[in-house]
Amino acid sequence: MNRIFCISAGQLIVKKTDNKISRRNRYLNYGLLSLATILKQEGWNPVQIHGHFESPSITLQKCISLGFNYSSLPLLISVPSFYAISWLNEFIELVKESNPKVKIILGGRWVIGNRKDLMKKAVPKADIVVAGIADSIITQIIRSDSSCHPINLSIKSNQINQYPSLDYSLLVERHLYQPSIEVARGCGMGCSFCQEKDEKLLPLKAPQVLIEEIKSTIIRDELTEMTPYFEASMFVPNGKWVDEFQLLRNKYNLEFKWRAEGRVDAINSKHIKKLAQTGLKVLDLGLESASLQQLTRMSKTKNPEKYLFRASDLIKNAYVHNINIKVNILLSAGENEETISETLDWLEKHREYIKGVSVGPVIVFGWSSNTKEYIKELARYGASISHSPALGITHLNLSDEIDYEKSIMISKEISRQFMGAEDYFYLKSFSYFSRDYRYEDFLADISSEKSDYSFNNALTITNRLLNVMLG
């Protein structure tokens, strides 16, 4: 069978602590699935496979079992992270041994950036490197690098929706994934650490299109309930959008829970009640810090007092309407005992309203030529380079007081202060764990290995954070 294999590169390196729980994450590469969907619309026969944390040889065997060695079409590989490059090179080596004539086309917007030359150097056996968003050019790329032609060309490239409705039938083991549905692109809010700080925010996907996509995506079975993640760098629904979405949800008698991520100062608290009625059950909020100084340094806001007031109001209102809040905290350049204590105090005051907390130090991603100015900016606040665990990844000492290792310890301790194992599992299974991974499996994994988890397994509050900071 002549088909296009679309591969989401896996990882040999785990971003956070390497343990069984971390490797249970099943992240969906919805950007690649968008391309696969477009290719199918244009008459090709694509299939998508994720490498995740499996060895490259296992991923290749999956390809071979689906007819890879009989295909003359190019192989598409998406590189979602710099952590994937070592896996990628090993995978390509195996692919070339198995099918020497295959052409390998590499993409990955946030990794490649504007440096196709550096990506080609980092992955020398890739035949073609494509930068940027490829939705509008993917069929051209396939045609220009293949003597084969699609079954039909009834749908032209310029007819493709701004956000293609994802075709989950193209995804191998699709029943194990929690769906991701892209509802908006861009942000443009200027936060210093964000890759989309200068990307213009585009309008939300129309409710009618979104509802149709949900209807075709969600399956009902004996596994964990499907709960879509509405993917947007900045989710900013207005009243009209919320009302129309709710109207259509009721019209088709749809009952589903969903999740989204947003800024604490971008989602209008007055919409929370109606959003809850549409099924919004988990909201990830990028608070980042409750230190006035750190919020200013991050360019998160020009008015940190107002920012924190709005955050408090939003979180409390969400709690009233049974929306679970996960707060994201970013330890950034210049952190010290005082700034972290400010954030801790704020979290403590809002403990009852928060389902979970995710904390991590700022990490610099990108080619050195593209990140040197940002690193200089962070150095103004006391940060310095600690080490680079892999190409394109720079770990930092946040200040003279908090080096990289200490920032990791503090991050985990803050998470443990505000999140137990049960809440951690709930949040992960809502969006990231495989749908056949049960709570009893989770507990068995915890019991089977000794690891430094970012949740409190004992479900008790400890004073270890204070000891870490003072010790």
Protein backbone atom coordinates (compact mmCIF):
# COMPACT_ATOMS: atom_id res chain seq x y z
CA MET A 1 0.00 0.00 0.00
CA ASN A 2 1.47 3.34 -1.08
CA ARG A 3 0.94 5.70 1.82
CA ILE A 4 2.50 8.73 3.47
CA PHE A 5 3.91 8.00 6.91
CA CYS A 6 3.72 10.97 9.27
CA ILE A 7 5.95 10.50 12.31
CA SER A 8 6.00 12.58 15.46
CA ALA A 9 9.55 12.19 16.74
CA GLY A 10 9.94 10.62 20.16
CA GLN A 11 12.42 11.34 22.92
CA LEU A 12 15.35 9.50 24.46
CA ILE A 13 15.61 12.38 26.96
CA VAL A 14 12.81 13.21 29.41
CA LYS A 15 12.30 16.91 30.08
CA LYS A 16 11.50 16.49 33.74
CA THR A 17 12.37 13.65 36.11
CA ASP A 18 12.81 10.37 34.25
CA ASN A 19 10.43 7.87 35.81
CA LYS A 20 7.55 5.59 34.82
CA ILE A 21 4.97 8.29 35.37
CA SER A 22 6.76 10.80 33.10
CA ARG A 23 6.98 8.19 30.35
CA ARG A 24 3.26 7.48 30.59
CA ASN A 25 2.45 10.82 28.96
CA ARG A 26 0.91 10.43 25.53
CA TYR A 27 1.24 13.87 23.96
CA LEU A 28 -0.70 14.34 20.74
CA ASN A 29 1.10 16.15 17.94
CA TYR A 30 -2.01 17.90 16.67
CA GLY A 31 0.01 20.11 14.31
CA LEU A 32 1.19 17.02 12.45
CA LEU A 33 -2.32 15.57 12.50
CA SER A 34 -3.45 18.78 10.85
CA LEU A 35 -1.02 18.15 7.98
CA ALA A 36 -2.08 14.50 7.73
CA THR A 37 -5.72 15.63 7.56
CA ILE A 38 -4.94 18.06 4.74
CA LEU A 39 -3.10 15.34 2.82
CA LYS A 40 -6.10 13.04 3.11
CA GLN A 41 -8.41 15.82 1.93
CA GLU A 42 -6.16 16.17 -1.11
CA GLY A 43 -6.51 12.46 -1.93
CA TRP A 44 -3.40 10.94 -0.35
CA ASN A 45 -3.33 8.02 2.07
CA PRO A 46 -1.52 9.24 5.22
CA VAL A 47 -1.06 7.57 8.61
CA GLN A 48 0.34 9.15 11.79
CA ILE A 49 2.52 7.42 14.38
CA HIS A 50 4.01 8.88 17.56
CA GLY A 51 7.42 7.92 18.87
CA HIS A 52 6.71 9.13 22.42
CA PHE A 53 9.23 7.55 24.80
CA GLU A 54 9.57 4.29 22.91
CA SER A 55 12.79 3.33 21.21
CA PRO A 56 13.13 4.36 17.54
CA SER A 57 13.22 0.68 16.54
CA ILE A 58 9.72 0.11 17.96
CA THR A 59 8.36 3.06 15.98
CA LEU A 60 9.97 1.76 12.80
CA GLN A 61 8.46 -1.69 13.36
CA LYS A 62 5.03 -0.07 13.61
CA CYS A 63 5.70 1.62 10.26
CA ILE A 64 6.83 -1.62 8.65
CA SER A 65 3.75 -3.47 9.92
CA LEU A 66 1.63 -0.83 8.12
CA GLY A 67 3.47 -1.21 4.79
CA PHE A 68 6.30 1.29 5.04
CA ASN A 69 8.75 -0.78 3.01
CA TYR A 70 6.26 -0.88 0.13
CA SER A 71 5.74 2.87 -0.06
CA SER A 72 7.54 5.09 -2.55
CA LEU A 73 6.23 8.29 -0.96
CA PRO A 74 8.28 10.63 1.24
CA LEU A 75 8.38 10.16 5.01
CA LEU A 76 7.25 13.20 7.02
CA ILE A 77 8.78 13.70 10.46
CA SER A 78 7.68 16.42 12.87
CA VAL A 79 10.18 17.50 15.52
CA PRO A 80 8.14 18.85 18.45
CA SER A 81 11.11 19.59 20.70
CA PHE A 82 14.88 19.86 20.83
CA TYR A 83 14.67 16.92 23.23
CA ALA A 84 13.70 14.81 20.21
CA ILE A 85 16.82 15.33 18.07
CA SER A 86 18.84 12.40 19.44
CA TRP A 87 15.83 10.08 18.94
CA LEU A 88 15.35 11.52 15.48
CA ASN A 89 18.87 10.79 14.27
CA GLU A 90 18.69 7.22 15.53
CA PHE A 91 15.31 6.72 13.87
CA ILE A 92 16.46 8.09 10.51
CA GLU A 93 19.50 5.81 10.59
CA LEU A 94 17.19 2.80 11.00
CA VAL A 95 14.79 4.07 8.33
CA LYS A 96 17.56 4.44 5.76
CA GLU A 97 18.72 0.88 6.47
CA SER A 98 15.19 -0.45 6.03
CA ASN A 99 14.18 1.63 3.01
CA PRO A 100 17.27 3.33 1.47
CA LYS A 101 15.34 5.14 -1.27
CA VAL A 102 12.86 6.91 0.98
CA LYS A 103 13.04 10.69 1.12
CA ILE A 104 12.78 12.20 4.57
CA ILE A 105 11.07 15.56 4.99
CA LEU A 106 11.61 17.28 8.32
CA GLY A 107 9.44 19.95 9.93
CA GLY A 108 8.97 21.48 13.34
CA ARG A 109 8.08 25.12 13.54
CA TRP A 110 9.35 25.91 17.03
CA VAL A 111 12.54 23.88 16.73
CA ILE A 112 13.70 24.82 13.24
CA GLY A 113 12.73 28.47 13.50
CA ASN A 114 14.51 30.43 10.78
CA ARG A 115 17.60 28.19 10.77
CA LYS A 116 17.04 25.39 8.31
CA ASP A 117 20.79 25.29 7.82
CA LEU A 118 21.44 24.47 11.47
CA MET A 119 18.70 21.84 11.51
CA LYS A 120 20.20 20.18 8.45
CA LYS A 121 23.55 20.14 10.20
CA ALA A 122 22.02 18.66 13.36
CA VAL A 123 20.12 16.00 11.37
CA PRO A 124 22.40 15.40 8.36
CA LYS A 125 20.50 12.43 6.90
CA ALA A 126 17.26 14.36 6.47
CA ASP A 127 16.70 15.13 2.79
CA ILE A 128 14.51 18.22 3.11
CA VAL A 129 13.97 20.64 5.98
CA VAL A 130 10.82 22.80 6.00
CA ALA A 131 10.49 25.85 8.24
CA GLY A 132 7.33 27.50 9.54
CA ILE A 133 3.71 26.40 9.27
CA ALA A 134 3.33 23.99 6.34
CA ASP A 135 -0.47 23.74 6.08
CA SER A 136 -0.67 25.70 2.84
CA ILE A 137 2.33 24.08 1.15
CA ILE A 138 2.37 20.47 2.33
CA THR A 139 0.74 19.08 -0.83
CA GLN A 140 3.22 21.00 -3.00
CA ILE A 141 6.06 19.49 -1.02
CA ILE A 142 4.76 15.95 -1.48
CA ARG A 143 4.09 16.43 -5.20
CA SER A 144 7.48 17.93 -5.88
CA ASP A 145 9.23 15.05 -4.17
CA SER A 146 7.20 12.17 -5.50
CA SER A 147 6.38 10.70 -8.87
CA CYS A 148 3.06 9.52 -7.42
CA HIS A 149 -0.16 11.47 -7.51
CA PRO A 150 -3.14 11.58 -5.16
CA ILE A 151 -6.35 9.72 -5.91
CA ASN A 152 -8.21 12.94 -6.59
CA LEU A 153 -7.60 16.65 -6.50
CA SER A 154 -11.16 17.79 -5.90
CA ILE A 155 -10.17 19.81 -2.82
CA LYS A 156 -7.66 22.51 -3.60
CA SER A 157 -5.11 23.81 -1.12
CA ASN A 158 -6.61 27.29 -1.05
CA GLN A 159 -9.91 25.77 0.15
CA ILE A 160 -8.37 24.43 3.36
CA ASN A 161 -9.82 25.87 6.57
CA GLN A 162 -7.70 28.14 8.74
CA TYR A 163 -7.76 25.39 11.37
CA PRO A 164 -8.41 22.05 9.68
CA SER A 165 -10.81 19.76 11.53
CA LEU A 166 -8.55 16.92 12.60
CA ASP A 167 -9.20 13.46 11.20
CA TYR A 168 -8.45 11.09 14.07
CA SER A 169 -8.93 8.02 11.89
CA LEU A 170 -5.40 8.69 10.58
CA LEU A 171 -3.89 8.28 14.05
CA VAL A 172 -2.51 4.88 15.00
CA GLU A 173 -4.06 3.78 18.33
CA ARG A 174 -6.36 6.80 18.20
CA HIS A 175 -8.61 5.34 20.93
CA LEU A 176 -5.79 5.75 23.48
CA TYR A 177 -5.41 9.53 22.95
CA GLN A 178 -7.31 12.31 24.63
CA PRO A 179 -8.30 14.57 21.73
CA SER A 180 -6.68 17.93 21.10
CA ILE A 181 -8.66 20.41 19.02
CA GLU A 182 -6.94 23.53 17.77
CA VAL A 183 -9.20 26.52 18.34
CA ALA A 184 -6.80 29.46 17.88
CA ARG A 185 -3.25 30.38 16.94
CA GLY A 186 -0.98 33.17 18.04
CA CYS A 187 -0.79 35.31 21.14
CA GLY A 188 1.16 38.55 20.78
CA MET A 189 1.11 39.53 24.46
CA GLY A 190 4.89 40.03 24.61
CA CYS A 191 5.87 37.81 27.58
CA SER A 192 9.65 37.55 27.41
CA PHE A 193 9.74 33.74 27.78
CA CYS A 194 7.06 32.91 25.18
CA GLN A 195 7.76 31.74 21.63
CA GLU A 196 4.52 33.31 20.43
CA LYS A 197 5.02 36.67 22.11
CA ASP A 198 5.07 38.44 18.73
CA GLU A 199 2.62 36.14 16.90
CA LYS A 200 -0.69 37.89 16.19
CA LEU A 201 -3.67 36.31 17.92
CA LEU A 202 -6.10 34.89 15.35
CA PRO A 203 -9.85 34.54 15.88
CA LEU A 204 -11.28 31.52 17.67
CA LYS A 205 -12.54 28.66 15.54
CA ALA A 206 -16.22 29.16 14.74
CA PRO A 207 -18.50 27.28 17.18
CA GLN A 208 -20.32 25.43 14.38
CA VAL A 209 -17.02 24.10 13.00
CA LEU A 210 -15.84 23.21 16.49
CA ILE A 211 -19.04 21.34 17.35
CA GLU A 212 -18.89 19.33 14.11
CA GLU A 213 -15.30 18.39 14.84
CA ILE A 214 -16.14 17.29 18.38
CA LYS A 215 -19.05 15.18 17.10
CA SER A 216 -16.74 13.35 14.68
CA THR A 217 -13.91 12.95 17.19
CA ILE A 218 -15.31 11.76 20.52
CA ILE A 219 -15.88 8.03 20.90
CA ARG A 220 -17.77 6.37 23.73
CA ASP A 221 -16.25 3.15 25.06
CA GLU A 222 -15.19 1.46 28.28
CA LEU A 223 -11.96 3.47 28.57
CA THR A 224 -11.45 6.79 30.37
CA GLU A 225 -13.96 9.35 29.11
CA MET A 226 -12.78 11.41 26.15
CA THR A 227 -12.26 14.99 27.27
CA PRO A 228 -10.98 17.30 24.50
CA TYR A 229 -8.29 19.91 25.08
CA PHE A 230 -9.11 23.14 23.25
CA GLU A 231 -5.63 24.08 22.08
CA ALA A 232 -4.79 27.78 21.93
CA SER A 233 -1.76 29.72 23.07
CA MET A 234 -4.24 32.27 24.37
CA PHE A 235 -7.86 31.26 24.82
CA VAL A 236 -9.95 34.44 24.81
CA PRO A 237 -13.64 33.63 24.32
CA ASN A 238 -16.09 36.52 24.10
CA GLY A 239 -19.74 36.45 25.11
CA LYS A 240 -21.05 35.91 21.59
CA TRP A 241 -18.74 32.91 21.02
CA VAL A 242 -19.69 31.32 24.36
CA ASP A 243 -23.43 31.77 23.73
CA GLU A 244 -23.26 30.29 20.24
CA PHE A 245 -21.14 27.37 21.41
CA GLN A 246 -23.61 26.60 24.21
CA LEU A 247 -26.59 26.90 21.87
CA LEU A 248 -25.10 24.37 19.44
CA ARG A 249 -24.05 22.04 22.25
CA ASN A 250 -27.65 21.97 23.47
CA LYS A 251 -29.06 21.66 19.96
CA TYR A 252 -27.13 18.45 19.32
CA ASN A 253 -27.60 17.22 22.90
CA LEU A 254 -23.83 16.88 23.37
CA GLU A 255 -22.44 16.09 26.79
CA PHE A 256 -18.68 16.29 27.06
CA LYS A 257 -16.14 17.86 29.37
CA TRP A 258 -13.27 19.91 27.95
CA ARG A 259 -10.12 21.73 28.98
CA ALA A 260 -8.37 24.92 27.92
CA GLU A 261 -5.40 27.08 28.82
CA GLY A 262 -5.42 30.83 29.24
CA ARG A 263 -3.91 33.88 30.85
CA VAL A 264 -5.37 34.91 34.20
CA ASP A 265 -5.93 38.41 32.82
CA ALA A 266 -7.33 37.41 29.42
CA ILE A 267 -10.36 35.29 30.29
CA ASN A 268 -13.20 37.48 31.45
CA SER A 269 -14.48 36.23 34.79
CA LYS A 270 -18.06 37.12 33.82
CA HIS A 271 -18.01 34.35 31.20
CA ILE A 272 -17.01 31.63 33.67
CA LYS A 273 -20.55 30.55 34.59
CA LYS A 274 -21.56 30.08 30.96
CA LEU A 275 -18.26 28.37 30.10
CA ALA A 276 -18.92 25.91 32.91
CA GLN A 277 -22.35 25.23 31.40
CA THR A 278 -20.68 24.39 28.06
CA GLY A 279 -18.65 21.65 29.76
CA LEU A 280 -15.43 23.46 30.64
CA LYS A 281 -14.05 21.37 33.51
CA VAL A 282 -10.31 22.11 33.67
CA LEU A 283 -8.66 25.46 33.11
CA ASP A 284 -4.89 25.81 33.04
CA LEU A 285 -3.94 29.31 34.08
CA GLY A 286 -0.54 30.81 33.40
CA LEU A 287 -0.13 32.86 36.55
CA GLU A 288 3.70 32.37 36.33
CA SER A 289 4.40 34.27 39.56
CA ALA A 290 2.79 36.26 42.35
CA SER A 291 5.89 38.39 42.87
CA LEU A 292 5.30 41.92 41.61
CA GLN A 293 8.96 42.19 40.69
CA GLN A 294 9.08 38.91 38.76
CA LEU A 295 5.87 39.61 36.87
CA THR A 296 7.35 42.89 35.68
CA ARG A 297 10.66 41.30 34.72
CA MET A 298 8.88 38.65 32.66
CA SER A 299 6.92 41.38 30.83
CA LYS A 300 3.84 39.48 31.96
CA THR A 301 2.03 42.68 32.90
CA LYS A 302 2.58 46.40 33.36
CA ASN A 303 0.26 46.46 36.35
CA PRO A 304 1.07 43.44 38.56
CA GLU A 305 -1.30 44.45 41.36
CA LYS A 306 -4.28 44.54 38.98
CA TYR A 307 -3.05 41.35 37.33
CA LEU A 308 -3.07 39.44 40.63
CA PHE A 309 -6.46 40.88 41.59
CA ARG A 310 -7.98 39.62 38.32
CA ALA A 311 -6.28 36.25 38.81
CA SER A 312 -7.79 35.91 42.27
CA ASP A 313 -11.26 36.83 41.05
CA LEU A 314 -11.08 34.39 38.13
CA ILE A 315 -9.86 31.47 40.23
CA LYS A 316 -12.49 31.98 42.92
CA ASN A 317 -15.26 32.32 40.36
CA ALA A 318 -14.13 29.16 38.58
CA TYR A 319 -14.22 27.28 41.88
CA VAL A 320 -17.79 28.41 42.53
CA HIS A 321 -18.82 26.97 39.16
CA ASN A 322 -16.95 23.66 39.60
CA ILE A 323 -14.15 24.36 37.13
CA ASN A 324 -10.89 22.78 38.25
CA ILE A 325 -7.97 25.19 38.14
CA LYS A 326 -4.37 24.18 37.51
CA VAL A 327 -1.98 27.05 38.12
CA ASN A 328 1.27 27.21 36.14
CA ILE A 329 4.24 28.83 37.88
CA LEU A 330 7.49 29.78 36.14
CA LEU A 331 10.59 30.39 38.25
CA SER A 332 12.51 33.01 36.29
CA ALA A 333 15.68 35.06 36.36
CA GLY A 334 16.35 36.83 39.64
CA GLU A 335 14.32 34.54 41.88
CA ASN A 336 15.26 34.56 45.55
CA GLU A 337 13.74 33.55 48.86
CA GLU A 338 11.61 36.70 48.98
CA THR A 339 10.11 36.41 45.48
CA ILE A 340 9.34 32.72 45.93
CA SER A 341 7.78 33.39 49.32
CA GLU A 342 5.49 35.98 47.72
CA THR A 343 4.29 33.39 45.23
CA LEU A 344 3.88 30.78 47.95
CA ASP A 345 1.87 33.15 50.12
CA TRP A 346 -0.47 33.93 47.22
CA LEU A 347 -0.94 30.24 46.44
CA GLU A 348 -1.60 29.46 50.09
CA LYS A 349 -4.35 32.09 50.22
CA HIS A 350 -5.96 30.43 47.21
CA ARG A 351 -5.28 26.81 48.17
CA GLU A 352 -8.93 25.76 48.43
CA TYR A 353 -9.67 27.05 44.92
CA ILE A 354 -6.78 25.24 43.19
CA LYS A 355 -6.78 21.66 41.92
CA GLY A 356 -3.09 21.50 41.10
CA VAL A 357 0.09 23.48 40.56
CA SER A 358 2.73 22.93 37.89
CA VAL A 359 6.09 24.59 38.56
CA GLY A 360 9.35 24.73 36.66
CA PRO A 361 12.33 27.00 36.10
CA VAL A 362 12.69 28.94 32.88
CA ILE A 363 14.51 26.95 30.20
CA VAL A 364 15.91 28.59 27.09
CA PHE A 365 15.08 26.74 23.86
CA GLY A 366 16.55 27.61 20.48
CA TRP A 367 19.70 27.89 18.43
CA SER A 368 22.42 29.83 20.24
CA SER A 369 22.41 32.51 17.55
CA ASN A 370 18.71 33.12 18.27
CA THR A 371 18.82 32.98 22.06
CA LYS A 372 21.92 34.94 23.01
CA GLU A 373 20.06 38.24 23.36
CA TYR A 374 17.40 36.67 25.55
CA ILE A 375 20.06 35.09 27.75
CA LYS A 376 21.71 38.51 28.05
CA GLU A 377 18.37 39.95 29.15
CA LEU A 378 18.01 37.28 31.83
CA ALA A 379 21.58 37.91 32.96
CA ARG A 380 20.61 41.50 33.80
CA TYR A 381 18.48 40.07 36.60
CA GLY A 382 21.18 37.73 37.90
CA ALA A 383 20.73 34.57 35.82
CA SER A 384 23.66 32.67 34.33
CA ILE A 385 24.10 29.62 32.14
CA SER A 386 24.30 26.36 34.08
CA HIS A 387 24.62 23.73 31.36
CA SER A 388 23.12 22.41 28.15
CA PRO A 389 21.67 18.87 28.40
CA ALA A 390 21.14 18.70 24.63
CA LEU A 391 21.43 20.77 21.48
CA GLY A 392 19.16 23.80 21.61
CA ILE A 393 18.42 23.55 25.35
CA THR A 394 20.01 25.81 27.97
CA HIS A 395 19.48 25.38 31.70
CA LEU A 396 20.06 28.38 33.92
CA ASN A 397 21.12 29.34 37.40
CA LEU A 398 18.32 31.75 38.29
CA SER A 399 20.42 33.86 40.64
CA ASP A 400 23.42 33.65 42.94
CA GLU A 401 21.02 32.36 45.57
CA ILE A 402 19.25 29.74 43.45
CA ASP A 403 21.27 27.64 41.03
CA TYR A 404 19.73 25.24 38.52
CA GLU A 405 19.66 22.20 40.81
CA LYS A 406 18.08 24.19 43.59
CA SER A 407 15.46 25.59 41.21
CA ILE A 408 14.43 22.03 40.33
CA MET A 409 14.12 21.06 43.98
CA ILE A 410 12.10 24.17 44.79
CA SER A 411 9.81 23.58 41.80
CA LYS A 412 8.97 20.06 42.92
CA GLU A 413 8.46 21.10 46.52
CA ILE A 414 6.02 23.85 45.57
CA SER A 415 4.05 21.37 43.45
CA ARG A 416 4.01 18.88 46.29
CA GLN A 417 2.79 21.54 48.69
CA PHE A 418 -0.34 22.10 46.62
CA MET A 419 -1.01 18.86 44.74
CA GLY A 420 -1.59 15.31 45.89
CA ALA A 421 -1.34 12.12 43.87
CA GLU A 422 -5.07 11.84 43.22
CA ASP A 423 -5.39 15.37 41.86
CA TYR A 424 -2.24 14.91 39.79
CA PHE A 425 -3.68 11.76 38.22
CA TYR A 426 -7.01 13.46 37.55
CA LEU A 427 -5.37 16.35 35.69
CA LYS A 428 -3.03 14.10 33.72
CA SER A 429 -5.68 11.54 32.78
CA PHE A 430 -7.97 14.36 31.63
CA SER A 431 -5.52 15.25 28.86
CA TYR A 432 -2.24 13.35 28.70
CA PHE A 433 -2.29 9.82 30.07
CA SER A 434 -3.34 6.96 27.81
CA ARG A 435 -7.05 6.31 28.12
CA ASP A 436 -6.43 2.73 29.25
CA TYR A 437 -4.19 3.85 32.13
CA ARG A 438 -6.17 3.49 35.35
CA TYR A 439 -5.64 4.96 38.80
CA GLU A 440 -4.68 1.53 40.14
CA ASP A 441 -2.02 1.30 37.41
CA PHE A 442 -0.76 4.71 38.46
CA LEU A 443 -0.50 3.65 42.11
CA ALA A 444 1.28 0.45 41.08
CA ASP A 445 3.84 2.45 39.10
CA ILE A 446 4.47 4.71 42.09
CA SER A 447 4.95 1.71 44.36
CA SER A 448 7.29 -0.06 41.96
CA GLU A 449 10.01 2.60 41.87
CA LYS A 450 11.55 5.23 44.07
CA SER A 451 11.37 8.62 42.37
CA ASP A 452 11.21 12.31 43.12
CA TYR A 453 7.66 13.09 42.05
CA SER A 454 6.13 16.53 41.65
CA PHE A 455 3.06 15.53 43.63
CA ASN A 456 2.63 14.65 47.27
CA ASN A 457 2.17 10.91 47.42
CA ALA A 458 1.58 10.98 51.16
CA LEU A 459 -1.15 13.61 50.70
CA THR A 460 0.32 15.57 53.59
CA ILE A 461 1.99 18.96 53.71
CA THR A 462 5.65 18.97 54.58
CA ASN A 463 8.12 21.67 55.50
CA ARG A 464 10.77 20.42 53.09
CA LEU A 465 10.44 23.47 50.84
CA LEU A 466 11.59 25.76 53.63
CA ASN A 467 14.53 23.46 54.29
CA VAL A 468 15.49 23.48 50.61
CA MET A 469 15.38 27.26 50.39
CA LEU A 470 17.30 27.83 53.60
CA GLY A 471 19.66 24.90 53.30
